Amino acid sequence: MTLAEKIGQLTMITLGDQPTGPIADPVTIAEVHAGRVGSVLNLAGPERIAQVQALARATRLGIPLVFGLDVVHGYRTVFPVPIAEAGAFDPTLWRETARVAAAEARRQGIHLTFAPMLDIARDPRWGRIVEGPGEDPWLAARFAAAKVTGFQGADLAAPDALAATAKHFVAYGAAVAGRDYAGAEVSATSLAEVYLPPFRAAVEAGVAAVMPAFSDIDGVPMTAHAALIAGRLRRVWGFDGVVISDWDAIGQLVAHGVAADLAEAAALALRAGVDIDMVSAAYRRGLPEALDRGLVEPEAIDAAVLRVLALKERLGLFEAEPVAPAGPPPAAEAAGRRALARHAAERSTVLLHDRSSLLPVGSPRRIAVIGPFARAAGGGSDRIGPWAGLGDPDQASSLPAALRARFPDAEIVSRVGVDAHRPGRRDIAGAVAAARQADLVLLCLGEPADWSGEAASRAEPGLPGDQPALAEAIFALERPTVLILTGGRPLIASAVIDRAGTALMAWFGGTEIAPALAGILAGDVPAGGRLPVSWPRSIGQIPIFFAERPSGRPFAPDNPFTSHYLDQPNAPHFPFGHGGTPGAFALSDLAVAPVTVGPAEEIAIAVTVASTAARAEDAVVFVFIQALKALPNRPVLELRAVERVALAPGETRRATLRLPAAALDRLGDGAVPEPGRYAIRVGLDADRSRHLVAAVTLETR
Ligand code: GLC
């Protein structure tokens, strides 16, 4: 291979209709033809992919291209956004939706997805909280393993497999002030115990690729972070897959202030272990000079090329025939995918409260669907959310249409009332008139899809525009009102949420969210989701998460010199794990055995779970641990197990979870058993005041 051909294998260009970043250096098809491109992102459509692939196969070496796309929560069939699906606490579901997305995408010529996104996020100002599995590293690690397995399957060359990319390595979600692309100041302990574990889980699940974050940690941009990429990821964890930079991230090392020019930027990234340069052309334009200036060794280029070629080999691309355009799936298969999307939406939707006991809604004669997210038709992008692949927003049926199907005898009226983006264009009077005579009002508020995801940080992550004014006007009617929130983050809207008779968080629930909501309102199914993040009461509480470290002055209501606010409670509006039919479940009779355990033994945790729900509904039981003494100290709660317990109406069941004693260890590399006393805390959410608690002692035997 010539140097140009080698660097070509390390160069990814975009040829898509929807670039996902600023195109700094539009590279022509000629580059492909000259064998100076190794992979392409954002190109869609099997015919176009086959056309470009044929160009690559006609070059001197005929090395095939990898085609990548952000298949994050679906390709054509769109599932709930990851923060929503994480709240299903259901690894089987996580795997299944990834597998369906992989099958749809691979059959259309895509080989690699830039997913799962595994960034722990504890700051809803950060728009990308929508793309990840929430605030907890233990949950995120399980989400990582399920998604990698679902996307990749057992054989990357299979016709329904996608190479997965764990992103964005690492601590991207710790961006200062929740502002996207800002740096992160992360302690070594938090890096080890919070941000790295989900990526380790992805590597252990066999993830094919890793993408470094745009951001830096303590001044070292991740794209140039040799200690974490070449060191921790490759040498310590043994990752031998491909590292793909984020969009233009190598070129941006100059703006980061760590490289004087593209040659230095290219050298830093290559030495750090980054194999593929996404879009910046820094490798194409900088590596030859870097070689001449002795900034990199030829062997480093060869090693990167070999990893890229090994991925192409694993994908079976050298033997692959051009992808024949796959027509629409058989009707039964398409129906199965929509059924899965509906199940995912039902299991991800969270009932925030039902203070007026409006659910199930019975048989209302007139339903008013009010608000900017109640669009009568089209405009479905607010249902499928950001990073929705090639999902067709208009395939997502509207809520009024779904209600007509589920409540055929009801009159359904719909008014947008206000604009979802900004104050001004409003027809609150028209919305009030439509709602005034309704037996039931569905108030559909939230944040629009283009205000969520990348480059969508919000200093005030509430209800944009005149939505609060619309809510106030509707509440004044004192009609039975169910608030249905759309969005990709916990929305700071306490007054509106508390004023509603009932409140649901539908997230960006995907293609089938509208029928799922109709079924939840009718009582056909429960809202099966639980919150995978703490829901702040106010912006002032951010960052807020259950795994905080102990204080020397923990809050005590009768002692002002303890950790608290003068103007707000410490507790979130809704805790991590919140959801389900209020008051429907009770836990009792916690038994933990043995009470003294050695590092290689197992702890049996038994608890009685009782349901008073009027229909079949899962209780979601959380098992936390608390190390009562450790140095450095350990968070007041660490999640270590979650169990969905299916219960018939009125059923009581004894559930037993088995926890290896190793679960008492810290998360993170090199964790060793730390003998001592631990609390086992079992609850329906992270509110410590409601936990059943038992003690165990870990001994070194
Ligand atoms: C974007 C995102 C990344 C995505 C990539 C390709 O800037 O940061 O998550 O995979 O570019 O679209």
XYZ file of C-alpha atoms and ligand atoms in Angstrom:
713
model
C 0.000 0.000 0.000
C 1.224 3.492 -0.752
C 1.211 6.061 2.026
C -1.755 7.783 0.358
C -3.661 4.490 0.249
C -2.840 3.781 3.907
C -3.988 7.229 5.003
C -7.054 6.708 2.822
C -8.062 3.771 4.997
C -7.874 6.123 8.001
C -10.097 8.728 6.357
C -13.881 8.865 6.754
C -15.828 11.318 4.613
C -19.458 12.305 4.640
C -21.501 11.945 1.493
C -24.882 12.129 3.100
C -27.811 14.420 2.622
C -27.912 15.281 6.298
C -24.404 16.147 7.510
C -24.275 15.894 11.292
C -21.664 18.559 11.608
C -20.093 21.535 9.753
C -18.474 20.297 6.504
C -15.076 21.985 6.597
C -13.560 20.214 3.667
C -16.052 18.778 1.188
C -14.295 15.743 -0.262
C -15.391 14.683 -3.745
C -16.240 11.269 -5.077
C -12.875 11.543 -6.840
C -11.134 10.859 -3.535
C -12.996 7.559 -3.271
C -12.079 6.718 -6.812
C -8.436 7.463 -6.057
C -8.487 4.986 -3.149
C -7.949 7.757 -0.614
C -11.090 7.053 1.449
C -11.697 4.117 3.800
C -15.186 4.824 5.093
C -18.224 6.989 4.527
C -20.877 8.249 6.894
C -24.413 9.556 6.385
C -24.918 8.105 2.924
C -28.284 6.342 2.790
C -29.987 4.153 0.254
C -28.668 0.805 -0.971
C -28.402 1.972 -4.555
C -26.211 4.969 -3.723
C -24.158 2.918 -1.285
C -23.650 0.226 -3.933
C -22.622 2.901 -6.445
C -19.957 4.385 -4.170
C -18.821 0.948 -3.038
C -18.301 -0.013 -6.682
C -15.976 2.986 -7.071
C -13.900 1.748 -4.135
C -13.842 -1.812 -5.420
C -12.565 -0.508 -8.768
C -9.470 1.108 -7.233
C -5.972 -0.394 -7.447
C -6.383 -2.378 -4.222
C -10.169 -2.678 -4.370
C -10.528 -2.303 -0.588
C -14.245 -1.963 0.278
C -15.617 0.984 2.228
C -17.357 0.855 5.596
C -20.626 2.783 5.581
C -21.610 4.285 8.933
C -24.717 6.013 10.234
C -26.110 7.123 13.597
C -28.575 4.305 14.136
C -29.111 5.237 17.777
C -32.711 4.296 18.558
C -33.902 2.826 15.293
C -33.327 3.007 11.557
C -36.765 3.091 9.885
C -38.802 1.844 12.849
C -38.011 4.355 15.574
C -37.934 3.289 19.209
C -37.974 5.558 22.271
C -34.861 7.665 22.717
C -32.202 5.974 24.866
C -32.913 7.930 28.046
C -36.516 6.748 27.772
C -35.676 3.145 26.936
C -33.155 2.967 29.776
C -36.139 3.661 32.023
C -37.730 0.391 30.915
C -35.045 -1.349 33.041
C -35.369 -4.230 30.605
C -32.172 -5.683 29.019
C -34.215 -7.992 26.801
C -36.014 -4.993 25.313
C -32.748 -3.068 24.891
C -31.216 -5.979 22.981
C -34.298 -6.572 20.858
C -34.721 -3.003 19.670
C -31.030 -2.836 18.774
C -31.300 -6.098 16.878
C -34.275 -4.865 14.842
C -32.508 -1.589 14.093
C -29.407 -3.482 12.994
C -31.393 -5.728 10.672
C -33.157 -2.773 9.064
C -29.946 -0.791 8.593
C -27.665 -3.592 7.377
C -30.198 -4.620 4.775
C -30.042 -1.077 3.463
C -26.255 -1.192 3.149
C -25.142 0.280 6.477
C -22.307 -1.612 8.225
C -21.628 0.406 11.352
C -23.650 2.461 13.796
C -22.335 5.264 15.966
C -24.118 3.843 18.987
C -24.627 3.075 21.869
C -23.970 6.436 23.443
C -22.874 5.686 27.021
C -22.217 9.071 28.553
C -23.406 9.332 32.137
C -25.418 12.552 32.441
C -26.521 14.241 35.650
C -27.263 17.681 34.218
C -30.479 18.162 32.191
C -29.121 21.415 30.781
C -26.976 19.194 28.529
C -29.057 18.363 25.470
C -27.288 15.056 24.841
C -28.699 13.560 28.044
C -31.380 12.306 25.639
C -28.930 9.989 23.851
C -27.635 8.101 26.858
C -28.792 5.710 29.593
C -29.163 8.255 32.405
C -27.286 8.987 35.607
C -26.128 5.651 36.889
C -22.993 3.751 35.781
C -24.258 0.313 36.872
C -27.416 0.747 34.779
C -25.393 2.214 31.908
C -23.042 -0.775 31.936
C -25.934 -3.170 31.501
C -27.437 -0.968 28.824
C -24.054 -0.991 27.059
C -23.761 -4.770 27.056
C -27.334 -5.249 25.847
C -27.007 -2.723 23.025
C -23.636 -4.034 21.793
C -24.996 -7.576 21.774
C -28.192 -6.460 20.065
C -26.471 -4.455 17.345
C -23.600 -6.874 16.659
C -25.098 -10.295 17.256
C -22.662 -13.229 17.069
C -21.173 -12.476 13.649
C -20.509 -9.026 12.205
C -20.682 -10.492 8.695
C -24.308 -11.536 9.227
C -26.945 -9.752 7.113
C -28.624 -8.330 10.238
C -25.532 -7.212 12.168
C -24.102 -3.753 12.653
C -20.685 -2.955 14.090
C -21.397 -0.907 17.215
C -19.464 2.137 18.423
C -19.313 2.947 22.123
C -19.369 6.735 22.407
C -18.332 9.321 23.521
C -15.283 8.149 25.352
C -15.258 9.592 28.088
C -16.995 11.921 30.590
C -18.569 13.989 27.806
C -21.654 14.343 29.997
C -19.667 16.123 32.691
C -19.455 19.246 30.487
C -19.084 22.341 32.629
C -22.466 24.058 33.189
C -24.182 21.503 30.976
C -22.959 23.353 27.906
C -22.203 21.036 25.002
C -18.561 20.801 23.881
C -17.378 22.510 27.090
C -14.563 20.897 29.016
C -14.997 18.644 32.012
C -13.226 18.756 35.340
C -13.405 15.167 36.533
C -11.806 13.654 39.598
C -9.854 10.419 39.257
C -12.416 8.703 41.491
C -15.391 9.864 39.426
C -13.601 8.923 36.213
C -12.966 5.434 37.577
C -16.287 4.796 39.298
C -18.813 6.775 37.216
C -17.682 7.532 33.668
C -15.444 4.624 32.620
C -17.491 1.570 33.729
C -20.107 1.712 30.926
C -17.312 1.746 28.320
C -15.546 -1.138 29.996
C -18.802 -3.069 29.792
C -19.070 -2.289 26.076
C -15.498 -3.512 25.512
C -16.199 -6.684 27.482
C -19.289 -7.213 25.319
C -17.029 -7.072 22.250
C -17.867 -3.651 20.844
C -16.239 -3.169 17.451
C -15.431 0.542 17.722
C -15.076 3.387 20.197
C -15.510 7.112 19.568
C -13.674 9.642 21.752
C -15.610 12.645 22.988
C -15.236 16.144 21.573
C -14.495 17.391 25.057
C -11.412 17.386 27.203
C -10.764 16.066 30.674
C -8.734 18.441 32.799
C -7.319 20.101 29.698
C -6.503 17.005 27.645
C -8.888 16.633 24.689
C -10.167 13.077 24.505
C -9.159 12.874 20.824
C -5.548 13.276 21.950
C -5.825 11.403 25.242
C -3.104 8.763 24.944
C -3.389 7.724 28.599
C -7.067 6.831 28.274
C -7.164 5.556 24.685
C -3.791 3.907 24.052
C -3.404 3.261 27.756
C -6.628 2.388 29.555
C -8.776 1.377 26.565
C -6.226 -0.575 24.564
C -3.480 -1.747 26.930
C -5.454 -2.207 30.161
C -8.834 -3.322 28.796
C -7.372 -5.081 25.740
C -9.583 -3.306 23.217
C -8.298 -4.199 19.743
C -11.063 -2.641 17.714
C -11.174 0.629 15.824
C -11.193 4.116 17.367
C -13.136 6.583 15.216
C -12.827 10.293 15.944
C -15.937 12.342 16.306
C -16.909 14.779 13.550
C -13.874 16.958 12.689
C -12.523 16.349 16.213
C -8.914 15.803 15.109
C -8.853 19.082 13.210
C -10.407 20.746 16.258
C -7.357 19.921 18.369
C -5.956 23.200 17.009
C -8.908 25.105 18.467
C -8.459 23.124 21.679
C -5.099 24.827 21.889
C -3.053 21.618 22.013
C -1.824 21.596 18.367
C -0.314 24.390 16.301
C -1.376 22.925 12.941
C -2.994 19.911 11.275
C 0.253 17.947 11.257
C 0.564 18.254 15.030
C -3.141 17.520 15.458
C -2.861 14.409 13.311
C 0.204 13.262 15.212
C -1.428 13.738 18.612
C -4.525 11.791 17.580
C -2.639 8.934 15.923
C -0.265 8.561 18.856
C -3.251 8.594 21.227
C -4.684 5.644 19.315
C -7.298 7.209 17.050
C -7.511 5.136 13.856
C -10.111 6.910 11.710
C -10.386 10.642 11.096
C -14.055 11.551 10.678
C -14.377 14.349 8.142
C -11.610 16.697 9.324
C -9.120 15.512 6.632
C -6.416 16.071 9.250
C -4.932 12.663 8.522
C -5.091 13.153 4.759
C -3.575 16.636 4.923
C -1.500 16.397 8.110
C 0.010 12.911 8.434
C 2.457 13.135 5.487
C 3.933 16.307 6.977
C 3.834 14.766 10.468
C 5.900 11.856 9.129
C 8.366 14.231 7.449
C 8.698 16.199 10.700
C 9.221 13.008 12.698
C 6.088 13.590 14.754
C 4.807 10.061 14.071
C 6.365 6.730 13.129
C 5.277 4.807 9.997
C 4.551 1.814 12.251
C 1.774 3.758 14.001
C 0.062 4.324 10.669
C 0.434 0.663 9.738
C -1.058 -0.457 13.065
C -4.093 1.773 12.557
C -4.566 0.559 8.989
C -4.426 -3.057 10.120
C -7.168 -2.441 12.696
C -9.370 -0.847 10.050
C -8.776 -3.713 7.615
C -9.486 -6.228 10.403
C -12.866 -4.576 11.002
C -13.672 -4.799 7.286
C -12.683 -8.442 7.378
C -14.942 -9.102 10.409
C -17.780 -7.362 8.558
C -17.229 -9.718 5.634
C -16.847 -6.798 3.241
C -14.085 -8.317 1.101
C -16.393 -11.158 0.127
C -19.625 -9.191 0.126
C -21.662 -8.778 -3.014
C -23.135 -5.321 -3.603
C -26.172 -4.884 -1.389
C -29.267 -5.643 -3.430
C -31.853 -2.995 -2.669
C -33.980 -4.560 0.035
C -37.607 -3.869 -0.631
C -40.104 -3.272 2.171
C -40.150 -6.063 4.764
C -42.914 -8.643 4.597
C -46.098 -7.330 6.215
C -45.816 -9.722 9.159
C -42.265 -8.583 9.875
C -43.237 -4.918 9.620
C -46.145 -5.521 11.983
C -43.787 -7.224 14.431
C -41.472 -4.222 14.406
C -44.301 -1.816 15.057
C -45.544 -4.032 17.869
C -42.072 -3.961 19.413
C -41.969 -0.171 19.030
C -45.312 0.069 20.782
C -44.213 -2.251 23.587
C -41.028 -0.202 23.988
C -43.044 3.016 24.141
C -45.453 1.573 26.721
C -42.558 0.297 28.826
C -40.636 3.596 28.615
C -43.462 6.026 29.370
C -43.390 7.156 33.009
C -46.416 8.045 35.129
C -45.125 11.006 37.125
C -48.276 11.260 39.220
C -52.015 10.531 39.115
C -53.142 12.829 41.905
C -56.664 13.084 40.514
C -56.831 9.347 39.789
C -57.789 10.056 36.197
C -56.292 6.803 34.889
C -57.875 4.836 33.335
C -59.916 7.614 31.773
C -63.057 5.554 31.235
C -65.241 6.524 28.269
C -65.024 10.279 27.776
C -67.484 11.613 25.211
C -65.313 14.578 24.195
C -61.530 14.609 24.420
C -59.648 17.858 23.813
C -56.024 17.353 22.765
C -54.358 20.669 23.478
C -50.830 21.935 22.968
C -47.998 22.112 20.460
C -47.300 18.389 20.751
C -50.809 17.365 19.884
C -50.343 18.015 16.201
C -53.297 16.631 14.326
C -51.104 15.251 11.591
C -47.531 15.216 10.450
C -44.845 17.098 12.284
C -44.105 13.781 13.917
C -40.426 14.556 14.401
C -41.367 15.594 17.916
C -42.452 12.035 18.510
C -39.366 10.321 17.197
C -36.844 12.795 18.590
C -33.230 13.561 17.625
C -30.892 10.990 16.005
C -33.871 9.109 14.621
C -31.938 7.489 11.780
C -34.068 7.379 8.646
C -37.215 7.259 10.713
C -40.171 8.752 8.886
C -41.836 11.264 11.246
C -45.082 10.921 9.364
C -45.122 7.177 9.985
C -45.567 8.105 13.642
C -49.313 8.357 13.942
C -50.660 11.439 15.686
C -52.218 11.310 19.135
C -55.679 12.382 17.876
C -55.626 9.593 15.301
C -54.610 7.046 17.931
C -57.349 8.295 20.264
C -59.960 7.986 17.534
C -58.927 4.370 17.067
C -59.019 3.576 20.797
C -62.043 5.713 21.748
C -64.218 5.396 18.607
C -67.308 6.832 20.311
C -65.547 9.934 21.559
C -65.414 13.292 19.819
C -61.752 14.314 19.524
C -60.824 17.968 19.095
C -57.291 19.251 18.804
C -55.758 22.711 19.168
C -52.075 23.592 19.176
C -52.654 26.779 21.192
C -49.059 28.023 21.256
C -45.780 27.593 19.402
C -43.414 25.011 20.894
C -40.323 27.080 20.289
C -40.866 30.668 21.246
C -43.404 33.165 22.598
C -45.641 35.033 20.203
C -47.703 33.044 17.758
C -50.514 31.871 19.990
C -54.183 31.003 20.042
C -54.789 30.307 23.696
C -58.393 31.489 23.434
C -59.079 28.937 20.709
C -57.510 26.191 22.773
C -59.527 27.172 25.833
C -62.733 27.185 23.790
C -61.986 23.667 22.550
C -61.210 22.424 26.044
C -64.075 24.108 27.842
C -66.641 21.479 26.903
C -64.312 18.491 27.092
C -64.821 15.601 29.490
C -61.079 15.062 29.341
C -58.242 17.391 28.387
C -54.909 15.979 27.234
C -52.437 18.822 27.650
C -49.495 17.981 25.378
C -46.492 20.106 26.279
C -42.722 19.708 26.226
C -39.593 20.532 24.275
C -39.293 20.118 20.500
C -36.972 17.525 19.007
C -34.660 20.198 17.606
C -34.152 21.514 21.154
C -32.757 18.155 22.260
C -29.621 16.210 21.384
C -26.332 17.611 20.145
C -25.664 21.364 20.345
C -28.958 21.680 22.244
C -27.955 22.673 25.754
C -30.538 24.797 27.525
C -29.792 27.128 30.426
C -33.448 26.919 31.406
C -34.637 23.428 30.453
C -38.334 24.075 30.977
C -41.370 24.451 28.716
C -40.383 26.823 25.903
C -42.498 29.692 24.639
C -45.992 30.385 25.950
C -46.638 26.812 27.078
C -46.880 27.799 30.787
C -49.473 30.450 29.889
C -51.447 27.890 27.905
C -51.287 25.471 30.834
C -52.508 28.142 33.238
C -55.465 28.930 30.989
C -56.389 25.252 30.654
C -56.052 24.534 34.377
C -58.344 27.490 35.078
C -61.149 25.565 33.344
C -60.898 22.939 36.077
C -61.580 20.153 33.608
C -60.005 16.710 34.179
C -56.571 17.316 32.679
C -53.816 14.793 31.908
C -50.460 16.425 31.174
C -48.448 14.507 28.564
C -44.843 15.703 28.376
C -42.656 15.240 25.317
C -38.919 15.741 25.586
C -35.443 14.310 25.945
C -34.625 15.363 29.484
C -36.294 15.969 32.843
C -38.090 19.267 32.147
C -38.011 21.848 34.923
C -41.738 22.585 35.093
C -42.756 21.799 38.662
C -45.735 24.167 38.847
C -47.298 22.847 35.646
C -46.618 19.210 36.506
C -48.098 19.581 39.996
C -51.198 21.474 38.795
C -52.199 18.739 36.349
C -54.571 16.045 37.580
C -52.272 13.414 36.112
C -48.845 13.718 34.482
C -47.067 11.368 32.085
C -43.514 11.641 30.669
C -43.708 10.262 27.135
C -40.149 11.365 26.197
C -39.582 11.149 22.436
C -41.327 7.827 22.395
C -40.824 6.795 18.782
C -42.980 5.606 15.928
C -45.653 4.056 18.127
C -45.837 6.475 21.069
C -49.308 7.721 20.159
C -51.051 4.304 20.209
C -49.045 3.466 23.334
C -50.376 6.580 25.072
C -53.927 5.792 23.971
C -53.583 2.330 25.521
C -52.138 3.737 28.748
C -54.968 6.299 29.017
C -57.545 3.551 28.438
C -55.978 1.324 31.067
C -55.089 -1.428 28.589
C -51.484 -1.306 29.803
C -49.688 0.524 32.596
C -47.092 3.203 31.950
C -44.261 0.749 32.505
C -41.309 3.146 32.698
C -39.347 4.384 35.665
C -37.046 7.442 35.696
C -33.406 6.618 34.851
C -32.451 10.083 36.095
C -33.353 12.202 39.096
C -35.872 14.884 38.077
C -34.817 18.272 39.485
C -37.349 20.531 41.154
C -35.403 23.562 39.965
C -32.338 24.497 37.926
C -30.643 25.438 41.150
C -30.517 21.815 42.231
C -28.480 20.768 39.152
C -26.426 18.549 39.156
C -28.626 16.255 41.181
C -28.272 12.465 41.406
C -28.851 9.780 44.020
C -25.241 8.548 44.214
C -23.898 11.601 45.990
C -21.029 11.234 48.392
C -21.636 11.485 52.137
C -21.252 14.889 53.744
C -19.675 15.487 57.107
C -22.827 17.454 57.803
C -25.634 15.464 56.179
C -28.955 17.274 56.076
C -30.856 17.244 59.366
C -34.089 19.230 59.463
C -33.481 20.490 62.983
C -29.929 21.636 62.412
C -29.303 24.594 60.113
C -25.599 23.799 59.948
C -26.173 20.829 57.717
C -26.168 20.446 53.939
C -29.319 22.083 52.578
C -30.779 25.069 50.679
C -32.606 27.890 52.382
C -35.157 28.077 49.585
C -35.657 24.520 48.308
C -35.628 20.978 49.619
C -32.602 18.849 48.722
C -34.785 16.111 47.266
C -35.525 16.060 43.534
C -39.063 16.562 42.258
C -39.076 12.870 41.399
C -36.328 10.431 42.399
C -34.431 8.020 40.158
C -36.677 4.967 39.692
C -39.905 6.928 40.135
C -42.958 5.736 38.225
C -45.697 3.125 38.160
C -49.208 3.385 39.523
C -48.907 5.484 42.673
C -49.277 3.486 45.888
C -49.899 0.252 44.016
C -46.903 -1.601 45.403
C -45.591 -2.356 48.844
C -42.360 -4.041 49.872
C -42.010 -5.881 53.161
C -40.127 -8.586 55.059
C -36.650 -7.977 53.694
C -34.380 -10.898 54.482
C -30.701 -10.980 53.600
C -28.552 -14.075 54.025
C -25.897 -14.720 54.960
C -25.297 -11.626 57.082
C -21.574 -12.303 56.929
C -20.138 -13.114 53.539
C -16.801 -13.808 51.939
C -15.658 -12.188 48.653
C -16.429 -15.258 46.539
C -19.835 -15.927 48.059
C -23.335 -14.765 47.204
C -25.969 -12.806 49.094
C -29.618 -13.841 48.813
C -31.972 -10.898 49.082
C -35.598 -11.808 49.612
C -38.443 -9.320 49.779
C -42.214 -9.565 49.633
C -43.799 -7.507 46.870
C -47.513 -6.811 47.059
C -49.681 -5.193 44.414
C -52.980 -3.433 44.921
C -53.079 -2.328 41.291
C -56.395 -2.887 39.527
C -54.687 -4.696 36.637
C -51.506 -6.627 35.891
C -48.536 -4.348 36.417
C -44.832 -4.888 37.087
C -43.261 -3.659 40.257
C -39.713 -2.505 39.570
C -37.580 -3.354 42.588
C -34.208 -1.655 43.069
C -31.360 -3.012 45.164
C -28.835 -0.467 46.326
C -25.801 -0.907 48.552
C -24.163 1.527 50.916
C -20.639 1.044 52.185
C -20.729 2.355 55.724
C -17.011 3.135 55.893
C -14.461 3.432 53.080
C -11.588 5.684 52.006
C -12.222 7.374 49.624
C -15.758 7.283 50.873
C -18.473 5.644 48.792
C -21.744 7.207 47.559
C -24.689 7.086 49.943
C -26.387 4.776 47.427
C -24.929 2.540 44.711
C -27.294 0.668 42.402
C -26.461 -3.035 42.103
C -29.611 -4.848 40.910
C -33.012 -4.128 39.359
C -35.807 -6.636 38.997
C -39.129 -6.225 37.193
C -41.618 -8.328 39.185
C -44.733 -9.134 37.149
C -47.801 -9.092 39.419
C -51.439 -9.875 38.788
C -54.010 -7.562 40.370
C -53.859 -7.998 44.133
C -51.012 -10.496 43.946
C -48.344 -10.792 46.616
C -45.095 -12.503 45.735
C -41.836 -13.317 47.495
C -39.030 -12.186 45.205
C -35.439 -13.319 45.693
C -32.474 -11.663 44.055
C -28.998 -13.156 44.300
C -26.122 -10.687 44.554
C -22.497 -11.852 44.288
C -20.447 -10.428 47.139
C -18.329 -8.773 44.449
C -21.286 -6.435 43.931
C -20.232 -4.796 47.183
C -17.007 -3.652 45.507
C -16.597 -0.226 43.973
C -17.228 0.002 40.258
C -14.116 0.543 38.180
C -10.889 -1.163 37.314
C -8.903 -2.943 39.945
C -11.666 -2.722 42.541
C -10.929 -5.125 45.394
C -13.153 -6.368 48.198
C -13.188 -3.845 51.033
C -14.100 -5.727 54.203
C -16.567 -4.038 56.466
C -20.233 -3.360 56.974
C -22.626 -2.597 54.159
C -26.283 -1.724 54.072
C -28.461 -3.509 51.538
C -31.223 -1.052 50.666
C -34.264 -2.254 48.731
C -36.894 0.082 47.347
C -39.205 1.081 44.537
C -36.993 4.086 43.754
C -33.942 5.946 45.101
C -35.816 7.739 47.876
C -33.838 6.498 50.878
C -36.604 7.339 53.318
C -38.727 4.512 51.920
C -36.100 1.782 51.702
C -36.091 -1.540 53.541
C -32.613 -1.916 54.983
C -30.539 -4.877 56.121
C -26.875 -5.115 57.050
C -24.218 -7.472 55.771
C -20.581 -7.749 56.718
C -17.967 -8.548 54.120
C -15.027 -10.514 55.470
C -11.838 -11.447 53.668
C -11.720 -15.231 53.901
C -21.745 14.088 15.735
C -21.858 13.454 17.109
C -21.605 11.969 17.124
C -22.058 11.358 15.817
C -21.151 11.915 14.729
C -21.541 11.380 13.356
O -21.084 15.326 15.853
O -21.070 14.016 18.143
O -22.316 11.418 18.249
O -21.961 9.954 15.874
O -21.144 13.340 14.697
O -22.826 11.815 13.023
